[in-house]
XYZ file of C-alpha atoms in Angstrom:
283
model
C 100.334 81.426 82.976
C 97.863 78.840 84.168
C 94.614 78.405 82.310
C 91.206 78.089 83.833
C 89.789 74.616 84.495
C 86.364 73.717 83.184
C 84.780 74.679 86.481
C 85.747 76.547 89.555
C 84.165 76.953 92.945
C 83.466 80.539 94.030
C 83.458 82.413 97.252
C 82.569 86.061 97.665
C 85.334 88.414 98.792
C 84.627 91.578 100.771
C 81.525 93.450 99.657
C 80.868 97.146 99.173
C 77.852 98.706 100.847
C 76.224 101.486 98.858
C 73.431 101.889 101.385
C 73.303 105.642 100.937
C 72.271 105.150 97.327
C 69.454 102.816 98.327
C 68.175 105.224 100.962
C 67.813 107.821 98.221
C 65.563 105.441 96.318
C 68.189 104.457 93.764
C 69.902 101.121 93.336
C 73.721 101.106 93.477
C 73.895 99.950 89.864
C 71.844 102.929 88.709
C 73.962 105.623 90.321
C 76.963 107.150 88.593
C 80.219 106.681 90.467
C 80.618 110.434 90.891
C 77.464 110.349 93.031
C 79.023 107.642 95.162
C 82.314 109.229 96.099
C 80.953 111.240 98.982
C 78.416 108.782 100.317
C 79.849 105.297 100.081
C 80.135 103.181 103.191
C 83.641 101.779 103.354
C 83.726 98.115 104.411
C 85.326 97.611 107.794
C 88.582 95.706 107.964
C 88.251 91.995 108.771
C 90.132 90.298 111.571
C 92.085 88.284 109.016
C 92.236 87.942 105.223
C 89.545 85.916 103.498
C 90.647 82.619 101.982
C 88.911 80.670 99.266
C 89.137 78.012 96.639
C 89.208 78.987 92.987
C 86.240 80.560 91.228
C 83.554 78.463 89.570
C 81.658 79.366 86.419
C 78.255 78.085 85.386
C 76.635 78.100 81.969
C 75.310 81.633 82.382
C 78.847 82.957 82.712
C 79.918 81.629 79.343
C 79.917 83.976 76.343
C 78.764 82.993 72.876
C 80.571 80.558 70.628
C 82.145 83.566 68.875
C 84.112 84.401 72.014
C 87.882 84.646 71.801
C 90.146 82.302 73.732
C 92.676 84.879 74.955
C 92.688 88.373 76.440
C 94.985 90.852 74.744
C 95.932 92.781 77.881
C 96.047 90.118 80.605
C 99.248 89.943 82.639
C 100.632 89.853 86.167
C 100.775 93.234 87.895
C 104.294 94.618 87.695
C 105.537 92.025 85.235
C 106.136 88.275 85.605
C 109.120 88.499 87.954
C 107.836 91.013 90.503
C 105.429 88.633 92.243
C 107.648 85.542 92.219
C 107.578 83.886 95.633
C 104.617 85.897 96.899
C 101.687 84.215 98.657
C 99.321 85.163 95.839
C 99.317 86.661 92.356
C 97.381 89.762 91.353
C 96.564 89.979 87.651
C 95.479 92.935 85.542
C 93.409 92.804 82.374
C 91.079 94.420 79.920
C 87.548 93.070 79.430
C 86.583 91.346 76.201
C 84.116 88.725 75.031
C 86.231 85.676 75.821
C 85.740 82.183 77.141
C 86.133 81.823 80.934
C 89.091 79.561 80.176
C 90.994 82.680 79.063
C 91.498 83.544 82.744
C 94.021 82.087 85.214
C 92.557 79.019 86.864
C 93.681 80.044 90.336
C 91.534 83.184 90.609
C 89.330 83.511 93.676
C 88.228 87.107 93.061
C 87.595 89.557 90.225
C 87.394 93.323 90.838
C 85.686 94.997 87.883
C 86.332 98.761 87.893
C 84.054 99.611 84.954
C 81.015 101.891 84.839
C 77.457 100.619 84.486
C 77.249 101.398 80.769
C 80.516 99.577 80.081
C 79.308 96.492 81.935
C 76.037 96.541 80.004
C 77.887 96.684 76.678
C 80.336 93.899 77.546
C 79.267 91.730 80.508
C 82.246 90.202 82.261
C 82.774 86.524 81.364
C 83.110 85.700 85.085
C 80.196 87.867 86.240
C 78.161 84.840 87.344
C 80.785 83.728 89.843
C 80.458 84.656 93.501
C 84.022 85.967 93.515
C 83.129 88.668 90.988
C 82.667 92.187 92.367
C 81.780 95.426 90.643
C 83.737 98.389 91.991
C 83.168 101.259 89.542
C 85.780 103.931 90.045
C 85.521 106.883 87.700
C 84.885 107.831 84.109
C 88.211 107.290 82.325
C 87.473 109.991 79.770
C 85.548 112.615 81.743
C 88.507 114.973 82.031
C 89.199 114.871 78.294
C 86.146 116.603 76.854
C 87.659 117.972 73.672
C 90.976 118.477 71.953
C 91.092 122.069 73.184
C 90.484 121.050 76.793
C 92.491 117.824 76.663
C 94.780 116.971 79.537
C 97.708 114.596 79.559
C 97.093 111.183 81.063
C 99.484 111.645 83.979
C 97.629 114.820 85.001
C 94.345 112.956 84.755
C 95.568 110.021 86.851
C 96.907 112.351 89.549
C 93.556 114.127 89.620
C 91.791 110.783 90.069
C 94.009 109.840 92.998
C 93.106 113.049 94.793
C 89.394 113.317 93.924
C 88.356 109.677 94.193
C 90.061 108.654 97.414
C 86.951 106.949 98.846
C 86.499 104.552 95.954
C 90.229 103.867 95.697
C 90.154 103.007 99.379
C 87.434 100.420 98.736
C 89.502 98.718 96.038
C 92.655 98.475 98.134
C 90.782 97.450 101.268
C 89.143 94.635 99.341
C 92.455 93.490 97.866
C 93.893 93.405 101.381
C 91.114 91.034 102.443
C 91.617 88.520 99.631
C 94.011 85.708 100.517
C 94.458 84.248 97.068
C 94.903 85.099 93.408
C 92.797 88.005 92.147
C 92.141 89.980 88.978
C 91.729 93.748 88.650
C 90.161 94.809 85.363
C 88.471 97.634 83.490
C 87.607 98.102 79.817
C 91.088 98.439 78.328
C 93.096 97.469 81.410
C 95.073 100.672 80.916
C 93.809 103.654 82.936
C 91.879 102.629 86.056
C 93.574 99.249 86.207
C 96.889 100.916 85.394
C 96.712 103.305 88.340
C 95.802 100.547 90.809
C 98.517 98.289 89.385
C 101.207 100.960 89.609
C 100.446 101.655 93.266
C 100.531 97.939 94.072
C 103.772 97.378 92.187
C 105.503 100.260 93.947
C 104.242 99.007 97.304
C 105.867 95.666 96.485
C 109.202 97.314 95.723
C 109.129 97.737 91.943
C 111.444 100.421 90.616
C 110.174 103.210 88.407
C 111.430 101.576 85.226
C 109.471 98.404 86.017
C 106.322 100.400 86.683
C 106.716 102.376 83.478
C 107.325 99.236 81.437
C 104.289 97.472 82.900
C 102.093 100.442 82.047
C 103.493 100.784 78.527
C 102.953 97.088 77.726
C 99.378 97.990 76.804
C 100.658 99.943 73.791
C 102.110 96.789 72.238
C 99.207 94.577 73.303
C 96.690 96.982 71.765
C 98.646 98.115 68.702
C 95.976 96.982 66.243
C 93.109 98.248 68.383
C 94.723 101.656 68.836
C 95.351 101.985 65.105
C 91.717 101.176 64.327
C 90.423 103.600 66.955
C 92.606 106.410 65.649
C 91.534 105.787 62.060
C 87.856 105.926 63.059
C 88.146 108.850 65.489
C 86.287 112.122 64.962
C 88.776 113.777 67.320
C 92.245 112.416 66.476
C 94.054 114.692 68.928
C 91.975 113.496 71.844
C 92.446 109.894 70.740
C 96.221 110.315 70.483
C 96.345 111.666 74.034
C 94.275 108.745 75.334
C 96.587 106.316 73.525
C 99.818 107.895 74.751
C 100.733 104.869 76.844
C 104.417 105.581 77.492
C 106.462 104.765 80.621
C 106.872 108.414 81.614
C 103.128 108.774 82.238
C 102.971 106.352 85.157
C 106.443 107.251 86.397
C 105.242 110.849 86.755
C 102.229 109.649 88.739
C 104.328 107.674 91.210
C 106.797 110.542 91.570
C 103.894 112.874 92.363
C 102.539 110.502 95.023
C 105.942 110.094 96.633
C 106.638 113.803 96.488
C 103.382 114.626 98.244
C 102.923 111.673 100.601
C 106.449 110.349 100.988
C 105.571 106.931 99.584
C 102.709 104.873 98.209
C 102.248 103.555 101.730
C 101.874 107.149 102.897
C 99.189 107.745 100.281
C 97.276 104.615 101.294
C 97.457 105.684 104.923
C 96.137 109.122 103.993
C 93.045 107.644 102.322
C 92.247 105.591 105.404
C 93.846 102.162 105.125
C 95.061 100.674 108.395
C 98.559 99.405 109.110
C 97.227 95.835 109.053
C 95.620 96.369 105.650
C 98.786 97.834 104.180
C 100.774 94.950 105.640
C 98.369 92.491 104.002
C 98.735 94.286 100.664
C 102.510 94.123 100.893
C 102.502 90.394 101.492
């Protein structure tokens, strides 16, 4: 994996217009994503994908001297072999306090799927670059309110794909517009990033075993973190469910999508992506 040079030059990829939030007297950053689902304005498709040189960081983007030099859950979507020979590489990652040099040097865009409170707690190391975009999807724990009401992760992911179609459309439309290497990230790089990554990988021809293995890689990458979280948890059952990162979870999600829509392409069409956008995502 390439490392980031000392500086990169940014360009902004497609933007998201949350004008409806502003008209209500609230800034987009202050509105919970659940308020956005019904009133977002989806960006229109461009005539051709946007191209750019690599991102550039300035001093304000750099974390403190205590920052780590590597991300625990950074990898290529679908595994290292799936994207070989493609025109660009899409990466997936968690978000930690790291040096900007922890990221691939070829990135021209970063899609941050985290909520406002998550971003406030841990600002993204590349947030000062013009290629950085916030695209908050959904609360990754809202459906697991207690051990008694806990749901399995595959059920939760399937629910997301049906209830949050508008925001998922924004993410995939933006990815279709980016003609270069990009990063999709959330807090752990497991749930929101995992769902987006699985759909992309299947669209590119990954088999179910590949998709399951890519999803489950987080379990090994976060072994120490998961152990610490479980030891400190006030609700161990809920924590165990949230940490159940096994291949079958994401395989079940893809099988559900294909059973209902025929294919991932069919799902993307159903949420409003055009043939040209899906073609751009495939290539």
